[in-house]
mmCIF file of C-alpha atoms in Angstrom:
data_model
loop_
_atom_site.group_PDB
_atom_site.id
_atom_site.type_symbol
_atom_site.label_atom_id
_atom_site.label_comp_id
_atom_site.label_asym_id
_atom_site.label_seq_id
_atom_site.Cartn_x
_atom_site.Cartn_y
_atom_site.Cartn_z
ATOM 1 C CA UNK A 1 -0.047 -0.072 -0.096
ATOM 2 C CA UNK A 2 3.062 2.419 0.411
ATOM 3 C CA UNK A 3 3.088 2.889 -3.189
ATOM 4 C CA UNK A 4 -0.473 3.910 -3.674
ATOM 5 C CA UNK A 5 -1.421 7.691 -3.600
ATOM 6 C CA UNK A 6 -4.556 9.520 -4.384
ATOM 7 C CA UNK A 7 -4.442 12.348 -6.887
ATOM 8 C CA UNK A 8 -3.137 15.677 -5.586
ATOM 9 C CA UNK A 9 -5.806 17.673 -3.865
ATOM 10 C CA UNK A 10 -7.915 14.745 -2.709
ATOM 11 C CA UNK A 11 -6.623 14.561 0.785
ATOM 12 C CA UNK A 12 -7.145 18.291 1.176
ATOM 13 C CA UNK A 13 -10.941 17.797 0.910
ATOM 14 C CA UNK A 14 -13.015 18.063 4.135
ATOM 15 C CA UNK A 15 -15.981 16.029 3.882
ATOM 16 C CA UNK A 16 -19.220 17.926 3.239
ATOM 17 C CA UNK A 17 -21.601 17.821 6.249
ATOM 18 C CA UNK A 18 -25.339 18.200 5.361
ATOM 19 C CA UNK A 19 -28.016 19.387 7.597
ATOM 20 C CA UNK A 20 -29.280 17.092 10.551
ATOM 21 C CA UNK A 21 -32.407 15.245 10.033
ATOM 22 C CA UNK A 22 -32.788 13.583 13.512
ATOM 23 C CA UNK A 23 -32.150 14.039 16.996
ATOM 24 C CA UNK A 24 -31.518 11.018 19.422
ATOM 25 C CA UNK A 25 -34.594 10.632 21.813
ATOM 26 C CA UNK A 26 -36.799 12.943 20.006
ATOM 27 C CA UNK A 27 -39.611 11.899 17.487
ATOM 28 C CA UNK A 28 -41.455 14.110 15.045
ATOM 29 C CA UNK A 29 -38.632 16.749 14.660
ATOM 30 C CA UNK A 30 -39.329 19.858 12.724
ATOM 31 C CA UNK A 31 -36.439 19.777 10.014
ATOM 32 C CA UNK A 32 -35.390 23.364 9.124
ATOM 33 C CA UNK A 33 -31.816 22.488 8.251
ATOM 34 C CA UNK A 34 -31.563 21.617 4.596
ATOM 35 C CA UNK A 35 -33.508 24.327 2.672
ATOM 36 C CA UNK A 36 -36.144 21.837 1.466
ATOM 37 C CA UNK A 37 -39.570 22.903 0.027
ATOM 38 C CA UNK A 38 -41.897 22.104 3.264
ATOM 39 C CA UNK A 39 -44.803 21.475 0.910
ATOM 40 C CA UNK A 40 -42.940 18.647 -1.132
ATOM 41 C CA UNK A 41 -43.141 18.164 -4.840
ATOM 42 C CA UNK A 42 -46.185 18.872 -6.901
ATOM 43 C CA UNK A 43 -48.963 16.311 -7.222
ATOM 44 C CA UNK A 44 -48.151 16.130 -11.026
ATOM 45 C CA UNK A 45 -44.575 15.314 -10.295
ATOM 46 C CA UNK A 46 -45.732 12.580 -7.653
ATOM 47 C CA UNK A 47 -47.949 11.154 -10.226
ATOM 48 C CA UNK A 48 -45.269 11.039 -12.728
ATOM 49 C CA UNK A 49 -43.173 8.896 -10.381
ATOM 50 C CA UNK A 50 -46.165 6.485 -9.800
ATOM 51 C CA UNK A 51 -46.134 6.038 -13.659
ATOM 52 C CA UNK A 52 -42.479 5.831 -14.164
ATOM 53 C CA UNK A 53 -42.219 2.670 -11.739
ATOM 54 C CA UNK A 54 -43.616 0.544 -14.441
ATOM 55 C CA UNK A 55 -40.595 1.180 -16.699
ATOM 56 C CA UNK A 56 -37.915 0.528 -14.036
ATOM 57 C CA UNK A 57 -36.300 -2.334 -16.183
ATOM 58 C CA UNK A 58 -35.677 0.197 -19.032
ATOM 59 C CA UNK A 59 -32.751 2.319 -19.425
ATOM 60 C CA UNK A 60 -33.421 6.068 -19.504
ATOM 61 C CA UNK A 61 -32.718 8.318 -22.389
ATOM 62 C CA UNK A 62 -29.091 9.286 -22.769
ATOM 63 C CA UNK A 63 -29.814 12.782 -24.109
ATOM 64 C CA UNK A 64 -32.476 13.839 -21.589
ATOM 65 C CA UNK A 65 -34.346 15.452 -24.460
ATOM 66 C CA UNK A 66 -37.992 15.622 -22.990
ATOM 67 C CA UNK A 67 -36.461 17.232 -19.890
ATOM 68 C CA UNK A 68 -34.345 19.624 -21.599
ATOM 69 C CA UNK A 69 -37.143 20.644 -23.972
ATOM 70 C CA UNK A 70 -39.507 21.372 -20.736
ATOM 71 C CA UNK A 71 -36.575 23.417 -19.301
ATOM 72 C CA UNK A 72 -36.121 25.284 -22.441
ATOM 73 C CA UNK A 73 -39.883 25.995 -23.122
ATOM 74 C CA UNK A 74 -40.352 27.127 -19.295
ATOM 75 C CA UNK A 75 -37.349 29.512 -19.224
ATOM 76 C CA UNK A 76 -37.215 30.706 -23.046
ATOM 77 C CA UNK A 77 -33.873 28.978 -23.600
ATOM 78 C CA UNK A 78 -32.280 26.912 -26.315
ATOM 79 C CA UNK A 79 -32.776 23.209 -25.451
ATOM 80 C CA UNK A 80 -29.481 22.376 -27.158
ATOM 81 C CA UNK A 81 -27.600 24.473 -24.718
ATOM 82 C CA UNK A 82 -29.220 22.689 -21.668
ATOM 83 C CA UNK A 83 -27.063 19.930 -19.823
ATOM 84 C CA UNK A 84 -28.715 17.917 -16.991
ATOM 85 C CA UNK A 85 -26.908 16.358 -13.924
ATOM 86 C CA UNK A 86 -27.422 14.515 -10.648
ATOM 87 C CA UNK A 87 -28.214 17.702 -8.960
ATOM 88 C CA UNK A 88 -26.517 20.957 -10.133
ATOM 89 C CA UNK A 89 -23.492 19.657 -7.914
ATOM 90 C CA UNK A 90 -22.917 17.140 -10.822
ATOM 91 C CA UNK A 91 -22.892 20.025 -13.472
ATOM 92 C CA UNK A 92 -20.513 21.930 -11.274
ATOM 93 C CA UNK A 93 -18.406 18.805 -10.988
ATOM 94 C CA UNK A 94 -18.348 18.491 -14.958
ATOM 95 C CA UNK A 95 -17.111 22.221 -15.292
ATOM 96 C CA UNK A 96 -14.371 21.453 -12.947
ATOM 97 C CA UNK A 97 -13.151 18.326 -14.393
ATOM 98 C CA UNK A 98 -13.301 19.857 -17.899
ATOM 99 C CA UNK A 99 -11.727 23.231 -17.142
ATOM 100 C CA UNK A 100 -9.440 23.004 -14.079
ATOM 101 C CA UNK A 101 -6.571 21.087 -13.058
ATOM 102 C CA UNK A 102 -3.130 21.098 -11.399
ATOM 103 C CA UNK A 103 -1.634 24.723 -11.554
ATOM 104 C CA UNK A 104 -5.095 26.390 -11.921
ATOM 105 C CA UNK A 105 -7.089 28.428 -9.424
ATOM 106 C CA UNK A 106 -10.721 28.317 -8.807
ATOM 107 C CA UNK A 107 -12.050 31.498 -7.074
ATOM 108 C CA UNK A 108 -15.065 31.304 -4.560
ATOM 109 C CA UNK A 109 -16.137 33.732 -1.981
ATOM 110 C CA UNK A 110 -15.652 33.452 1.677
ATOM 111 C CA UNK A 111 -19.257 32.481 2.443
ATOM 112 C CA UNK A 112 -19.895 30.613 -0.726
ATOM 113 C CA UNK A 113 -21.196 27.027 -1.204
ATOM 114 C CA UNK A 114 -18.881 24.434 0.370
ATOM 115 C CA UNK A 115 -18.921 22.319 -2.666
ATOM 116 C CA UNK A 116 -16.740 24.796 -4.819
ATOM 117 C CA UNK A 117 -13.676 24.336 -2.651
ATOM 118 C CA UNK A 118 -14.403 20.535 -2.713
ATOM 119 C CA UNK A 119 -14.528 20.207 -6.463
ATOM 120 C CA UNK A 120 -11.498 22.421 -6.983
ATOM 121 C CA UNK A 121 -9.404 19.993 -4.787
ATOM 122 C CA UNK A 122 -10.857 16.942 -6.551
ATOM 123 C CA UNK A 123 -9.430 18.044 -9.840
ATOM 124 C CA UNK A 124 -6.200 19.160 -8.227
ATOM 125 C CA UNK A 125 -6.767 22.733 -8.846
ATOM 126 C CA UNK A 126 -6.084 25.490 -6.102
ATOM 127 C CA UNK A 127 -9.140 26.913 -4.485
ATOM 128 C CA UNK A 128 -8.852 30.778 -3.870
ATOM 129 C CA UNK A 129 -11.068 32.194 -1.254
ATOM 130 C CA UNK A 130 -12.171 35.986 -1.745
ATOM 131 C CA UNK A 131 -13.517 38.078 1.016
ATOM 132 C CA UNK A 132 -17.149 39.263 0.936
ATOM 133 C CA UNK A 133 -18.332 42.630 2.288
ATOM 134 C CA UNK A 134 -20.911 42.136 5.112
ATOM 135 C CA UNK A 135 -21.737 38.879 3.885
ATOM 136 C CA UNK A 136 -22.514 40.023 0.036
ATOM 137 C CA UNK A 137 -20.257 39.094 -2.768
ATOM 138 C CA UNK A 138 -17.659 41.742 -3.672
ATOM 139 C CA UNK A 139 -16.962 41.968 -7.467
ATOM 140 C CA UNK A 140 -13.980 44.118 -6.946
ATOM 141 C CA UNK A 141 -12.461 41.575 -4.630
ATOM 142 C CA UNK A 142 -13.061 38.825 -7.047
ATOM 143 C CA UNK A 143 -11.444 40.858 -9.807
ATOM 144 C CA UNK A 144 -8.411 41.598 -7.743
ATOM 145 C CA UNK A 145 -7.906 38.000 -7.120
ATOM 146 C CA UNK A 146 -7.910 37.047 -10.769
ATOM 147 C CA UNK A 147 -4.618 36.272 -12.565
ATOM 148 C CA UNK A 148 -3.300 34.300 -15.555
ATOM 149 C CA UNK A 149 -3.912 30.992 -13.480
ATOM 150 C CA UNK A 150 -7.552 31.665 -12.837
ATOM 151 C CA UNK A 151 -9.821 29.196 -14.742
ATOM 152 C CA UNK A 152 -13.144 29.343 -12.977
ATOM 153 C CA UNK A 153 -15.140 31.777 -10.773
ATOM 154 C CA UNK A 154 -18.159 30.447 -8.838
ATOM 155 C CA UNK A 155 -20.812 32.802 -7.616
ATOM 156 C CA UNK A 156 -23.944 31.500 -5.727
ATOM 157 C CA UNK A 157 -26.726 34.086 -6.425
ATOM 158 C CA UNK A 158 -28.567 34.028 -4.103
ATOM 159 C CA UNK A 159 -25.836 32.910 -1.908
ATOM 160 C CA UNK A 160 -25.965 30.047 0.441
ATOM 161 C CA UNK A 161 -25.857 30.210 3.503
ATOM 162 C CA UNK A 162 -26.336 34.093 3.499
ATOM 163 C CA UNK A 163 -29.247 34.465 1.419
ATOM 164 C CA UNK A 164 -27.888 37.801 -0.049
ATOM 165 C CA UNK A 165 -27.467 38.415 -3.757
ATOM 166 C CA UNK A 166 -25.909 40.751 -6.179
ATOM 167 C CA UNK A 167 -27.571 42.570 -9.134
ATOM 168 C CA UNK A 168 -27.206 41.477 -12.726
ATOM 169 C CA UNK A 169 -25.181 44.736 -13.465
ATOM 170 C CA UNK A 170 -22.555 43.672 -11.024
ATOM 171 C CA UNK A 171 -22.578 40.215 -12.581
ATOM 172 C CA UNK A 172 -22.096 41.641 -16.019
ATOM 173 C CA UNK A 173 -19.320 43.795 -14.740
ATOM 174 C CA UNK A 174 -17.539 40.690 -13.369
ATOM 175 C CA UNK A 175 -18.056 38.628 -16.498
ATOM 176 C CA UNK A 176 -16.742 41.484 -18.732
ATOM 177 C CA UNK A 177 -13.590 42.013 -16.903
ATOM 178 C CA UNK A 178 -12.643 38.275 -16.082
ATOM 179 C CA UNK A 179 -9.248 37.102 -17.452
ATOM 180 C CA UNK A 180 -9.820 35.856 -21.243
ATOM 181 C CA UNK A 181 -9.239 32.035 -20.141
ATOM 182 C CA UNK A 182 -11.783 32.242 -17.113
ATOM 183 C CA UNK A 183 -15.312 30.993 -16.898
ATOM 184 C CA UNK A 184 -18.001 32.688 -14.624
ATOM 185 C CA UNK A 185 -20.158 29.909 -13.108
ATOM 186 C CA UNK A 186 -23.462 31.356 -11.790
ATOM 187 C CA UNK A 187 -24.944 28.860 -9.436
ATOM 188 C CA UNK A 188 -28.778 29.624 -9.195
ATOM 189 C CA UNK A 189 -29.832 26.804 -6.887
ATOM 190 C CA UNK A 190 -32.174 29.605 -5.293
ATOM 191 C CA UNK A 191 -32.907 31.740 -8.249
ATOM 192 C CA UNK A 192 -36.513 30.561 -8.654
ATOM 193 C CA UNK A 193 -37.374 32.274 -5.161
ATOM 194 C CA UNK A 194 -36.506 35.747 -6.673
ATOM 195 C CA UNK A 195 -39.294 36.885 -8.628
ATOM 196 C CA UNK A 196 -38.334 38.356 -12.121
ATOM 197 C CA UNK A 197 -34.764 36.925 -11.800
ATOM 198 C CA UNK A 198 -33.547 34.780 -14.739
ATOM 199 C CA UNK A 199 -30.606 33.331 -12.929
ATOM 200 C CA UNK A 200 -28.202 34.969 -15.443
ATOM 201 C CA UNK A 201 -29.741 33.394 -18.608
ATOM 202 C CA UNK A 202 -29.672 36.745 -20.548
ATOM 203 C CA UNK A 203 -25.920 37.127 -19.891
ATOM 204 C CA UNK A 204 -25.112 33.526 -21.056
ATOM 205 C CA UNK A 205 -26.850 34.469 -24.093
ATOM 206 C CA UNK A 206 -24.815 37.479 -24.725
ATOM 207 C CA UNK A 207 -21.482 36.194 -23.771
ATOM 208 C CA UNK A 208 -19.109 33.143 -24.076
ATOM 209 C CA UNK A 209 -17.526 32.919 -20.716
ATOM 210 C CA UNK A 210 -20.731 32.562 -18.526
ATOM 211 C CA UNK A 211 -22.534 29.183 -17.363
ATOM 212 C CA UNK A 212 -25.546 29.030 -15.404
ATOM 213 C CA UNK A 213 -26.479 25.965 -13.027
ATOM 214 C CA UNK A 214 -30.083 25.268 -11.569
ATOM 215 C CA UNK A 215 -31.504 22.721 -9.536
ATOM 216 C CA UNK A 216 -34.767 20.787 -8.896
ATOM 217 C CA UNK A 217 -33.896 20.330 -5.235
ATOM 218 C CA UNK A 218 -35.339 23.551 -3.579
ATOM 219 C CA UNK A 219 -38.340 25.206 -4.932
ATOM 220 C CA UNK A 220 -39.377 22.234 -7.094
ATOM 221 C CA UNK A 221 -39.237 19.746 -3.956
ATOM 222 C CA UNK A 222 -37.242 17.122 -5.503
ATOM 223 C CA UNK A 223 -34.171 16.965 -3.344
ATOM 224 C CA UNK A 224 -34.546 13.282 -3.063
ATOM 225 C CA UNK A 225 -34.479 12.712 -6.903
ATOM 226 C CA UNK A 226 -31.183 14.578 -7.363
ATOM 227 C CA UNK A 227 -31.847 16.486 -10.574
ATOM 228 C CA UNK A 228 -30.154 19.814 -11.937
ATOM 229 C CA UNK A 229 -29.100 21.490 -14.990
ATOM 230 C CA UNK A 230 -26.892 23.981 -16.475
ATOM 231 C CA UNK A 231 -27.137 26.289 -19.475
ATOM 232 C CA UNK A 232 -24.043 27.809 -21.465
ATOM 233 C CA UNK A 233 -22.381 28.645 -24.679
ATOM 234 C CA UNK A 234 -22.817 25.851 -27.116
ATOM 235 C CA UNK A 235 -18.837 25.254 -27.199
ATOM 236 C CA UNK A 236 -18.886 24.778 -23.341
ATOM 237 C CA UNK A 237 -21.834 22.634 -23.127
ATOM 238 C CA UNK A 238 -20.338 20.489 -25.843
ATOM 239 C CA UNK A 239 -17.365 20.078 -23.773
ATOM 240 C CA UNK A 240 -19.291 19.103 -20.479
ATOM 241 C CA UNK A 241 -21.500 16.665 -22.361
ATOM 242 C CA UNK A 242 -18.337 14.619 -23.120
ATOM 243 C CA UNK A 243 -17.482 13.997 -19.677
ATOM 244 C CA UNK A 244 -21.096 13.361 -18.654
ATOM 245 C CA UNK A 245 -22.022 9.683 -18.106
ATOM 246 C CA UNK A 246 -24.740 8.740 -20.650
ATOM 247 C CA UNK A 247 -27.194 7.181 -17.933
ATOM 248 C CA UNK A 248 -26.641 9.782 -15.160
ATOM 249 C CA UNK A 249 -30.204 10.370 -14.365
ATOM 250 C CA UNK A 250 -32.960 7.600 -14.024
ATOM 251 C CA UNK A 251 -36.220 7.308 -15.663
ATOM 252 C CA UNK A 252 -38.036 8.205 -12.522
ATOM 253 C CA UNK A 253 -35.963 11.525 -11.933
ATOM 254 C CA UNK A 254 -36.414 12.753 -15.479
ATOM 255 C CA UNK A 255 -40.119 11.994 -15.258
ATOM 256 C CA UNK A 256 -40.524 13.743 -11.856
ATOM 257 C CA UNK A 257 -38.452 16.749 -12.852
ATOM 258 C CA UNK A 258 -40.399 17.334 -16.270
ATOM 259 C CA UNK A 259 -43.768 17.188 -14.422
ATOM 260 C CA UNK A 260 -42.452 19.361 -11.736
ATOM 261 C CA UNK A 261 -41.338 22.272 -14.035
ATOM 262 C CA UNK A 262 -44.417 22.129 -16.323
ATOM 263 C CA UNK A 263 -46.637 22.490 -13.116
ATOM 264 C CA UNK A 264 -46.206 26.430 -12.990
ATOM 265 C CA UNK A 265 -49.164 27.121 -10.763
ATOM 266 C CA UNK A 266 -47.641 24.780 -7.954
ATOM 267 C CA UNK A 267 -44.238 26.477 -8.423
ATOM 268 C CA UNK A 268 -45.832 29.896 -8.148
ATOM 269 C CA UNK A 269 -47.718 28.950 -5.049
ATOM 270 C CA UNK A 270 -44.613 27.525 -3.365
ATOM 271 C CA UNK A 271 -42.702 30.685 -4.190
ATOM 272 C CA UNK A 272 -45.578 32.901 -2.960
ATOM 273 C CA UNK A 273 -45.739 31.156 0.370
ATOM 274 C CA UNK A 274 -41.926 31.222 0.823
ATOM 275 C CA UNK A 275 -41.819 35.065 0.212
ATOM 276 C CA UNK A 276 -44.730 35.452 2.733
ATOM 277 C CA UNK A 277 -43.462 33.223 5.426
ATOM 278 C CA UNK A 278 -39.800 34.351 5.014
ATOM 279 C CA UNK A 279 -40.682 37.814 5.621
ATOM 280 C CA UNK A 280 -42.589 36.969 8.523
ATOM 281 C CA UNK A 281 -39.909 34.792 10.148
ATOM 282 C CA UNK A 282 -37.402 37.493 9.667
ATOM 283 C CA UNK A 283 -39.619 39.981 11.345
ATOM 284 C CA UNK A 284 -40.338 37.710 14.192
ATOM 285 C CA UNK A 285 -36.866 36.937 14.731
ATOM 286 C CA UNK A 286 -35.852 40.498 14.715
ATOM 287 C CA UNK A 287 -38.497 41.255 17.494
ATOM 288 C CA UNK A 288 -36.646 38.681 19.659
ATOM 289 C CA UNK A 289 -33.339 40.700 19.220
ATOM 290 C CA UNK A 290 -32.055 38.163 16.366
ATOM 291 C CA UNK A 291 -31.167 40.046 13.115
ATOM 292 C CA UNK A 292 -30.779 38.775 9.605
ATOM 293 C CA UNK A 293 -29.834 40.187 6.332
ATOM 294 C CA UNK A 294 -32.618 40.635 3.713
ATOM 295 C CA UNK A 295 -32.849 37.136 2.225
ATOM 296 C CA UNK A 296 -33.655 36.406 -1.166
ATOM 297 C CA UNK A 297 -33.836 32.617 -0.832
ATOM 298 C CA UNK A 298 -35.905 30.124 1.212
ATOM 299 C CA UNK A 299 -33.965 30.568 4.420
ATOM 300 C CA UNK A 300 -32.712 33.385 6.771
ATOM 301 C CA UNK A 301 -29.528 33.449 8.391
ATOM 302 C CA UNK A 302 -30.037 34.364 12.065
ATOM 303 C CA UNK A 303 -27.317 36.130 13.618
ATOM 304 C CA UNK A 304 -26.407 35.882 17.390
ATOM 305 C CA UNK A 305 -24.232 37.996 19.568
ATOM 306 C CA UNK A 306 -21.610 35.252 19.777
ATOM 307 C CA UNK A 307 -20.698 31.738 18.613
ATOM 308 C CA UNK A 308 -21.402 30.615 22.207
ATOM 309 C CA UNK A 309 -24.998 32.114 22.122
ATOM 310 C CA UNK A 310 -25.516 30.569 18.460
ATOM 311 C CA UNK A 311 -24.485 27.153 19.713
ATOM 312 C CA UNK A 312 -26.564 27.313 22.894
ATOM 313 C CA UNK A 313 -29.580 28.377 20.807
ATOM 314 C CA UNK A 314 -28.937 25.383 18.559
ATOM 315 C CA UNK A 315 -28.715 23.080 21.358
ATOM 316 C CA UNK A 316 -32.067 24.401 22.808
ATOM 317 C CA UNK A 317 -33.723 23.997 19.647
ATOM 318 C CA UNK A 318 -32.692 20.561 19.267
ATOM 319 C CA UNK A 319 -34.093 19.784 22.653
ATOM 320 C CA UNK A 320 -37.505 21.126 21.292
ATOM 321 C CA UNK A 321 -37.206 18.955 18.411
ATOM 322 C CA UNK A 322 -36.263 21.663 15.975
ATOM 323 C CA UNK A 323 -33.291 21.142 13.574
ATOM 324 C CA UNK A 324 -31.622 24.310 11.916
ATOM 325 C CA UNK A 325 -28.120 24.414 10.410
ATOM 326 C CA UNK A 326 -24.938 25.561 12.288
ATOM 327 C CA UNK A 327 -22.783 27.368 9.700
ATOM 328 C CA UNK A 328 -19.385 27.658 11.593
ATOM 329 C CA UNK A 329 -17.917 25.790 8.454
ATOM 330 C CA UNK A 330 -18.880 28.642 6.351
ATOM 331 C CA UNK A 331 -17.055 31.077 8.770
ATOM 332 C CA UNK A 332 -20.401 32.238 10.324
ATOM 333 C CA UNK A 333 -20.050 30.719 13.872
ATOM 334 C CA UNK A 334 -22.323 33.233 15.342
ATOM 335 C CA UNK A 335 -25.069 32.401 13.092
ATOM 336 C CA UNK A 336 -27.745 29.742 12.407
ATOM 337 C CA UNK A 337 -29.395 29.205 9.014
ATOM 338 C CA UNK A 338 -32.982 28.468 9.218
ATOM 339 C CA UNK A 339 -35.102 27.012 6.561
ATOM 340 C CA UNK A 340 -38.469 28.819 5.844
ATOM 341 C CA UNK A 341 -40.955 26.032 6.640
ATOM 342 C CA UNK A 342 -44.607 25.944 6.516
ATOM 343 C CA UNK A 343 -46.383 28.321 8.832
ATOM 344 C CA UNK A 344 -46.670 26.253 11.686
ATOM 345 C CA UNK A 345 -43.000 25.299 11.549
ATOM 346 C CA UNK A 346 -41.991 29.006 11.229
ATOM 347 C CA UNK A 347 -44.111 30.039 14.113
ATOM 348 C CA UNK A 348 -42.697 27.124 16.287
ATOM 349 C CA UNK A 349 -39.061 28.015 15.710
ATOM 350 C CA UNK A 350 -39.664 31.688 16.185
ATOM 351 C CA UNK A 351 -41.565 31.060 19.477
ATOM 352 C CA UNK A 352 -38.747 28.840 20.825
ATOM 353 C CA UNK A 353 -35.882 31.416 19.796
ATOM 354 C CA UNK A 354 -38.085 33.964 21.755
ATOM 355 C CA UNK A 355 -38.020 31.683 24.586
ATOM 356 C CA UNK A 356 -34.292 31.015 24.429
ATOM 357 C CA UNK A 357 -33.588 34.741 24.357
ATOM 358 C CA UNK A 358 -35.707 35.458 27.265
ATOM 359 C CA UNK A 359 -33.513 32.900 29.428
ATOM 360 C CA UNK A 360 -34.874 29.440 28.596
ATOM 361 C CA UNK A 361 -32.271 26.850 28.620
#
């Protein structure tokens, strides 16, 4: 075994830790730790899954043509420039695999999604962390960090776990001023929660150095199905398709995602409820002395006076059967990320945090 070594960068990866889903000794927990849609998938998607089980012995399509067509029709895009993956994470992996490697640099922001750093290490590239400004992406700081080794720049917009975002004018300024060999990757996992925001699609259409990714795991309620997609210049999508495994998505996942994206009434209802309850939750927490930045996603980042207070509050909530997300790994030790659940869940978590702030332990 002495001569067997992993590729450079692999052992620098810290394992990704997802949100908790259970508490020992507590049943019927309220899970607000993974940014899931509390209303689940649309009835149309559920029915599509029931129908798809009759074809489990068949291989799925290799080109995802029907799902790509549904995505294109819904968003007004070119189906030939859509690529699908096992969650948007896999599309991000394709991008790193195809465009970065040893000697290259991959830029991400200080509170950006943990997978950017992991994926950079996985291909032997060097992740470069750039400071944000008050938990908001700084285009100036990103541009200052760019050099001849920069191959990829990852921006989550809206960002996870902060919930903040930057405007399209700033994103375009970043794309225009990147080094000629660099690709801007706009991670739009939460884009659907922002009314009127196209996730950067128009910028993709106008430039050759921008790729957009999206997911069915959040607003569409299909986290358990693992379906995501990307949209980019034809030349880049052609490259990514060469590293995509032909049967990466199952028949069941493809059917569920197509039905989900076509059920626009359900999507709109979920978005409206999230907007309403997000505002209510942020205001309720503020009344208890727990501020948060204006969120544009399906969670709020509750900020406490110290890491110790945040940890104590998390412990108290767990004892009440409420699971939220510690974000110490995102360099936010004095904060808790709280998913916007249904109304009962939002009221419950706000009430319990109020009790905690009033001295309950």
